[in-house]
Amino acid sequence: MLRNGLEPWHLIIVLVVCLLVFGSKKLPDMARSLGKSARILKSEARAMRTEDGARPETRPETPAAQTPAAQTPAAQPPAV
């Protein structure tokens, strides 16, 4: 149905419209910021992948809700 839907002249029209809307001075800045964003996203995704693979799941032996109250120090009244 959409065979050959995007042809080279479509891309040329999109580029011309972008040039007219944003101007020739803004386009390099926009491309630079888009490149920086893509690099940051790529590095964060790589860091998440390596973090998941390097660190196994660890569970605490006793959760904080199950610790006995006797182990917490009680407040003593001041001596008079």
PDB file of C-alpha atoms in Angstrom:
ATOM      1  CA  MET A   1       0.000   0.000   0.000  1.00  0.00           C
ATOM      2  CA  LEU A   2       2.756   2.457   0.928  1.00  0.00           C
ATOM      3  CA  ARG A   3       5.330   1.039  -1.417  1.00  0.00           C
ATOM      4  CA  ASN A   4       8.018   3.659  -2.033  1.00  0.00           C
ATOM      5  CA  GLY A   5       6.109   6.087   0.177  1.00  0.00           C
ATOM      6  CA  LEU A   6       9.155   8.168   1.024  1.00  0.00           C
ATOM      7  CA  GLU A   7      11.153   9.233  -1.985  1.00  0.00           C
ATOM      8  CA  PRO A   8      14.170  11.578  -2.167  1.00  0.00           C
ATOM      9  CA  TRP A   9      12.147  14.558  -3.298  1.00  0.00           C
ATOM     10  CA  HIS A  10       9.976  14.210  -0.186  1.00  0.00           C
ATOM     11  CA  LEU A  11      13.081  14.640   1.954  1.00  0.00           C
ATOM     12  CA  ILE A  12      14.147  17.683  -0.056  1.00  0.00           C
ATOM     13  CA  ILE A  13      10.744  19.299   0.533  1.00  0.00           C
ATOM     14  CA  VAL A  14      10.965  18.602   4.278  1.00  0.00           C
ATOM     15  CA  LEU A  15      14.469  20.114   4.432  1.00  0.00           C
ATOM     16  CA  VAL A  16      13.364  23.241   2.548  1.00  0.00           C
ATOM     17  CA  VAL A  17      10.374  23.708   4.857  1.00  0.00           C
ATOM     18  CA  CYS A  18      12.611  23.290   7.929  1.00  0.00           C
ATOM     19  CA  LEU A  19      15.027  25.842   6.510  1.00  0.00           C
ATOM     20  CA  LEU A  20      12.206  28.317   5.924  1.00  0.00           C
ATOM     21  CA  VAL A  21      10.638  27.788   9.358  1.00  0.00           C
ATOM     22  CA  PHE A  22      13.749  27.755  11.549  1.00  0.00           C
ATOM     23  CA  GLY A  23      16.234  29.736   9.494  1.00  0.00           C
ATOM     24  CA  SER A  24      19.774  28.920   8.495  1.00  0.00           C
ATOM     25  CA  LYS A  25      21.280  30.090  11.789  1.00  0.00           C
ATOM     26  CA  LYS A  26      19.152  27.886  14.060  1.00  0.00           C
ATOM     27  CA  LEU A  27      19.500  24.602  12.157  1.00  0.00           C
ATOM     28  CA  PRO A  28      23.166  23.893  13.061  1.00  0.00           C
ATOM     29  CA  ASP A  29      22.441  24.608  16.735  1.00  0.00           C
ATOM     30  CA  MET A  30      19.423  22.311  16.665  1.00  0.00           C
ATOM     31  CA  ALA A  31      21.422  19.538  14.994  1.00  0.00           C
ATOM     32  CA  ARG A  32      24.229  19.934  17.522  1.00  0.00           C
ATOM     33  CA  SER A  33      21.854  19.726  20.489  1.00  0.00           C
ATOM     34  CA  LEU A  34      20.117  16.718  18.937  1.00  0.00           C
ATOM     35  CA  GLY A  35      23.493  14.994  18.568  1.00  0.00           C
ATOM     36  CA  LYS A  36      24.407  15.729  22.188  1.00  0.00           C
ATOM     37  CA  SER A  37      21.061  14.365  23.364  1.00  0.00           C
ATOM     38  CA  ALA A  38      21.529  11.201  21.317  1.00  0.00           C
ATOM     39  CA  ARG A  39      25.030  10.681  22.762  1.00  0.00           C
ATOM     40  CA  ILE A  40      23.774  11.153  26.320  1.00  0.00           C
ATOM     41  CA  LEU A  41      20.888   8.741  25.736  1.00  0.00           C
ATOM     42  CA  LYS A  42      23.242   6.162  24.237  1.00  0.00           C
ATOM     43  CA  SER A  43      25.729   6.393  27.110  1.00  0.00           C
ATOM     44  CA  GLU A  44      22.968   6.156  29.738  1.00  0.00           C
ATOM     45  CA  ALA A  45      21.464   3.115  28.028  1.00  0.00           C
ATOM     46  CA  ARG A  46      24.909   1.482  27.895  1.00  0.00           C
ATOM     47  CA  ALA A  47      25.468   2.247  31.586  1.00  0.00           C
ATOM     48  CA  MET A  48      22.115   0.730  32.513  1.00  0.00           C
ATOM     49  CA  ARG A  49      22.907  -2.426  30.526  1.00  0.00           C
ATOM     50  CA  THR A  50      26.314  -2.873  32.162  1.00  0.00           C
ATOM     51  CA  GLU A  51      24.887  -2.103  35.608  1.00  0.00           C
ATOM     52  CA  ASP A  52      22.202  -4.769  35.231  1.00  0.00           C
ATOM     53  CA  GLY A  53      24.666  -7.389  34.055  1.00  0.00           C
ATOM     54  CA  ALA A  54      27.425  -6.673  36.591  1.00  0.00           C
ATOM     55  CA  ARG A  55      25.335  -6.412  39.749  1.00  0.00           C
ATOM     56  CA  PRO A  56      23.283  -9.436  40.840  1.00  0.00           C
ATOM     57  CA  GLU A  57      20.026  -8.985  42.688  1.00  0.00           C
ATOM     58  CA  THR A  58      20.624  -8.764  46.431  1.00  0.00           C
ATOM     59  CA  ARG A  59      17.920  -8.957  49.042  1.00  0.00           C
ATOM     60  CA  PRO A  60      18.345  -7.915  52.656  1.00  0.00           C
ATOM     61  CA  GLU A  61      18.098 -10.788  55.127  1.00  0.00           C
ATOM     62  CA  THR A  62      15.690  -8.951  57.418  1.00  0.00           C
ATOM     63  CA  PRO A  63      13.667  -6.033  56.152  1.00  0.00           C
ATOM     64  CA  ALA A  64      13.496  -2.922  58.317  1.00  0.00           C
ATOM     65  CA  ALA A  65       9.823  -3.558  59.131  1.00  0.00           C
ATOM     66  CA  GLN A  66      10.663  -6.914  60.788  1.00  0.00           C
ATOM     67  CA  THR A  67      13.437  -5.705  63.108  1.00  0.00           C
ATOM     68  CA  PRO A  68      12.461  -6.105  66.761  1.00  0.00           C
ATOM     69  CA  ALA A  69      11.711  -2.958  68.717  1.00  0.00           C
ATOM     70  CA  ALA A  70      13.907  -4.143  71.599  1.00  0.00           C
ATOM     71  CA  GLN A  71      17.029  -3.463  69.566  1.00  0.00           C
ATOM     72  CA  THR A  72      16.277   0.236  69.244  1.00  0.00           C
ATOM     73  CA  PRO A  73      17.575   2.329  72.155  1.00  0.00           C
ATOM     74  CA  ALA A  74      14.856   3.754  74.376  1.00  0.00           C
ATOM     75  CA  ALA A  75      14.930   7.383  75.406  1.00  0.00           C
ATOM     76  CA  GLN A  76      15.725   7.842  79.089  1.00  0.00           C
ATOM     77  CA  PRO A  77      14.192  10.641  81.114  1.00  0.00           C
ATOM     78  CA  PRO A  78      16.660  13.336  82.192  1.00  0.00           C
ATOM     79  CA  ALA A  79      18.099  13.015  85.702  1.00  0.00           C
ATOM     80  CA  VAL A  80      16.960  15.663  88.143  1.00  0.00           C
TER      81      VAL A  80
END
